[in-house]
Amino acid sequence: METAFRDAHQSIMATRLRTDDMLPICEIMDEVGYHSVEMWGGATFDSAMRFLNEDPWDRLRQIKKRMKKTKTQMLLRGQNLVGYRHYSDETVREFVKRAIGNGIDIIRIFDALNDLRNMSIAAEAVKKEGGELQMSISYTISPVHTLELFAKQAKDMADMGADSICIKD
């Protein structure tokens, strides 16, 4: 998985890379052989609207149009979606439906507290809409975050239908 279109500029440029700056390289990246390119979600949605005056849905469609071989992937903050508060179950279901309908192939869901209850509605929606479900364990070191806990969380995620599991730091 390649994350330059989401995480790289989120970390280096405060998520200010414009869609027009991404599009010229899409077809070349499509030929590299990546399993997926994570290019949407997290702060990209908010930044596109708030700081770049761009339509994040248009970004998704434009990139998808140019990447015919490579799966497109997004990061979803569980019940928070791409926002900064919890949304209703119906809003989560509709957002996931529209994300997949507009070109997302893989949705990576995480919750900063590793609370599977905050990921369950989105996970169900991804499976219902025919998307590939990647669930994430947020790794940290503390007295309660043991290997046994992480193993149990991974099993629970598999039981929820995860197609893959990501360990996120």
Short mmCIF file of C-alpha atoms in Angstrom, two decimals:
data_model
loop_
_atom_site.label_atom_id
_atom_site.label_comp_id
_atom_site.label_asym_id
_atom_site.label_seq_id
_atom_site.Cartn_x
_atom_site.Cartn_y
_atom_site.Cartn_z
CA MET A 1 0.00 0.00 0.00
CA GLU A 2 1.21 3.46 -0.93
CA THR A 3 0.14 6.37 1.30
CA ALA A 4 1.69 9.40 -0.43
CA PHE A 5 -1.68 10.81 -1.49
CA ARG A 6 -3.01 10.82 2.08
CA ASP A 7 -0.54 10.37 4.90
CA ALA A 8 2.61 11.82 3.34
CA HIS A 9 1.25 15.29 2.69
CA GLN A 10 -0.85 15.11 5.86
CA SER A 11 2.37 14.71 7.83
CA ILE A 12 4.61 17.02 5.79
CA MET A 13 2.33 19.68 4.28
CA ALA A 14 -0.64 19.89 6.69
CA THR A 15 -2.74 18.04 4.07
CA ARG A 16 -2.50 20.85 1.52
CA LEU A 17 -1.61 18.90 -1.63
CA ARG A 18 -4.09 19.90 -4.31
CA THR A 19 -5.90 17.42 -6.51
CA ASP A 20 -4.36 18.99 -9.63
CA ASP A 21 -0.91 18.25 -8.17
CA MET A 22 -1.79 14.56 -7.73
CA LEU A 23 -3.43 13.85 -11.06
CA PRO A 24 -0.34 13.98 -13.34
CA ILE A 25 1.35 11.12 -11.46
CA CYS A 26 -1.71 8.86 -11.08
CA GLU A 27 -1.23 6.86 -14.27
CA ILE A 28 2.45 6.29 -13.50
CA MET A 29 1.63 5.15 -9.97
CA ASP A 30 -1.01 2.85 -11.41
CA GLU A 31 1.73 1.02 -13.34
CA VAL A 32 3.99 0.45 -10.31
CA GLY A 33 2.07 -2.58 -9.05
CA TYR A 34 0.90 -1.36 -5.66
CA HIS A 35 -1.84 -3.40 -4.02
CA SER A 36 -3.58 -0.12 -3.20
CA VAL A 37 -3.08 3.62 -2.95
CA GLU A 38 -4.51 5.25 0.15
CA MET A 39 -5.65 8.59 -1.17
CA TRP A 40 -8.68 9.69 0.79
CA GLY A 41 -10.03 10.03 4.30
CA GLY A 42 -8.54 11.25 7.52
CA ALA A 43 -7.82 14.96 7.26
CA THR A 44 -7.90 15.06 3.44
CA PHE A 45 -11.67 15.47 3.36
CA ASP A 46 -11.76 18.44 5.74
CA SER A 47 -8.65 20.10 4.29
CA ALA A 48 -9.92 19.84 0.72
CA MET A 49 -13.02 21.83 1.62
CA ARG A 50 -11.71 24.15 4.33
CA PHE A 51 -8.28 25.13 2.99
CA LEU A 52 -8.14 24.19 -0.70
CA ASN A 53 -11.70 25.03 -1.75
CA GLU A 54 -11.93 21.63 -3.45
CA ASP A 55 -14.63 18.98 -3.57
CA PRO A 56 -13.24 15.84 -1.86
CA TRP A 57 -15.73 13.66 -3.74
CA ASP A 58 -14.43 15.04 -7.04
CA ARG A 59 -10.87 14.24 -5.93
CA LEU A 60 -11.89 10.65 -5.32
CA ARG A 61 -13.57 10.31 -8.72
CA GLN A 62 -10.69 12.01 -10.59
CA ILE A 63 -8.05 9.76 -9.05
CA LYS A 64 -10.15 6.62 -9.51
CA LYS A 65 -10.62 7.47 -13.20
CA ARG A 66 -6.83 7.48 -13.66
CA MET A 67 -6.04 4.40 -11.55
CA LYS A 68 -7.56 1.48 -13.38
CA LYS A 69 -5.31 -1.31 -12.04
CA THR A 70 -4.66 -0.18 -8.47
CA LYS A 71 -7.24 -0.33 -5.71
CA THR A 72 -8.12 2.96 -4.07
CA GLN A 73 -8.12 3.03 -0.30
CA MET A 74 -9.31 5.40 2.39
CA LEU A 75 -8.86 5.88 6.12
CA LEU A 76 -12.08 6.11 8.13
CA ARG A 77 -12.21 7.15 11.77
CA GLY A 78 -14.92 4.65 12.70
CA GLN A 79 -18.06 6.35 13.97
CA ASN A 80 -16.33 9.73 13.43
CA LEU A 81 -16.03 9.07 9.68
CA VAL A 82 -13.77 11.87 8.38
CA GLY A 83 -14.93 14.38 10.98
CA TYR A 84 -14.23 15.26 14.54
CA ARG A 85 -17.30 13.95 16.35
CA HIS A 86 -19.49 10.84 16.39
CA TYR A 87 -22.13 10.60 13.68
CA SER A 88 -25.38 8.64 13.68
CA ASP A 89 -25.41 5.05 12.49
CA GLU A 90 -27.47 6.06 9.44
CA THR A 91 -24.96 8.77 8.53
CA VAL A 92 -22.11 6.25 8.81
CA ARG A 93 -23.92 3.76 6.59
CA GLU A 94 -24.74 6.39 3.96
CA PHE A 95 -21.20 7.81 3.94
CA VAL A 96 -19.69 4.35 3.43
CA LYS A 97 -22.21 3.61 0.67
CA ARG A 98 -21.30 6.82 -1.13
CA ALA A 99 -17.55 6.37 -0.63
CA ILE A 100 -17.66 2.92 -2.23
CA GLY A 101 -20.10 4.11 -4.89
CA ASN A 102 -17.74 6.93 -5.86
CA GLY A 103 -14.70 4.68 -6.22
CA ILE A 104 -13.19 3.55 -2.91
CA ASP A 105 -12.24 -0.13 -2.98
CA ILE A 106 -10.73 -0.61 0.49
CA ILE A 107 -11.81 1.13 3.67
CA ARG A 108 -9.37 1.02 6.56
CA ILE A 109 -11.27 1.66 9.78
CA PHE A 110 -9.65 2.64 13.05
CA ASP A 111 -10.62 3.99 16.42
CA ALA A 112 -7.98 5.75 18.50
CA LEU A 113 -9.22 3.90 21.60
CA ASN A 114 -9.36 0.51 19.82
CA ASP A 115 -13.03 0.37 20.77
CA LEU A 116 -14.61 -2.06 18.34
CA ARG A 117 -18.04 -0.63 19.12
CA ASN A 118 -16.89 2.57 17.38
CA MET A 119 -15.92 0.55 14.30
CA SER A 120 -18.77 -1.95 14.05
CA ILE A 121 -21.37 0.06 12.09
CA ALA A 122 -18.82 1.18 9.51
CA ALA A 123 -17.46 -2.38 9.23
CA GLU A 124 -20.94 -3.77 8.62
CA ALA A 125 -21.58 -1.08 6.01
CA VAL A 126 -18.34 -1.80 4.14
CA LYS A 127 -19.23 -5.49 3.88
CA LYS A 128 -22.83 -4.74 2.86
CA GLU A 129 -21.67 -2.39 0.09
CA GLY A 130 -19.15 -4.92 -1.26
CA GLY A 131 -16.02 -3.05 -0.20
CA GLU A 132 -12.85 -4.58 1.15
CA LEU A 133 -12.70 -4.15 4.93
CA GLN A 134 -9.36 -3.44 6.57
CA MET A 135 -9.55 -2.91 10.31
CA SER A 136 -6.78 -1.31 12.34
CA ILE A 137 -5.30 -1.84 15.74
CA SER A 138 -3.81 1.36 17.10
CA TYR A 139 -0.56 0.21 18.66
CA THR A 140 0.71 1.77 21.83
CA ILE A 141 2.79 0.76 24.82
CA SER A 142 1.17 0.79 28.24
CA PRO A 143 0.51 -1.65 31.09
CA VAL A 144 -2.89 -2.59 29.61
CA HIS A 145 -1.82 -2.83 25.97
CA THR A 146 -0.40 -6.34 25.94
CA LEU A 147 0.26 -8.77 23.12
CA GLU A 148 -2.65 -10.81 24.43
CA LEU A 149 -4.98 -7.81 24.15
CA PHE A 150 -3.84 -7.05 20.61
CA ALA A 151 -4.26 -10.73 19.63
CA LYS A 152 -7.80 -10.73 21.04
CA GLN A 153 -8.62 -7.53 19.17
CA ALA A 154 -7.32 -9.05 15.93
CA LYS A 155 -9.48 -12.15 16.44
CA ASP A 156 -12.51 -9.99 17.19
CA MET A 157 -11.84 -7.98 14.02
CA ALA A 158 -11.59 -11.18 11.98
CA ASP A 159 -14.91 -12.27 13.50
CA MET A 160 -16.39 -8.93 12.38
CA GLY A 161 -15.47 -9.75 8.77
CA ALA A 162 -12.14 -7.97 8.35
CA ASP A 163 -10.45 -8.90 5.08
CA SER A 164 -7.17 -7.65 6.51
CA ILE A 165 -5.86 -6.15 9.72
CA CYS A 166 -3.44 -3.25 9.97
CA ILE A 167 -1.30 -2.37 12.97
CA LYS A 168 -1.22 1.42 13.12
CA ASP A 169 1.11 3.45 15.33
#
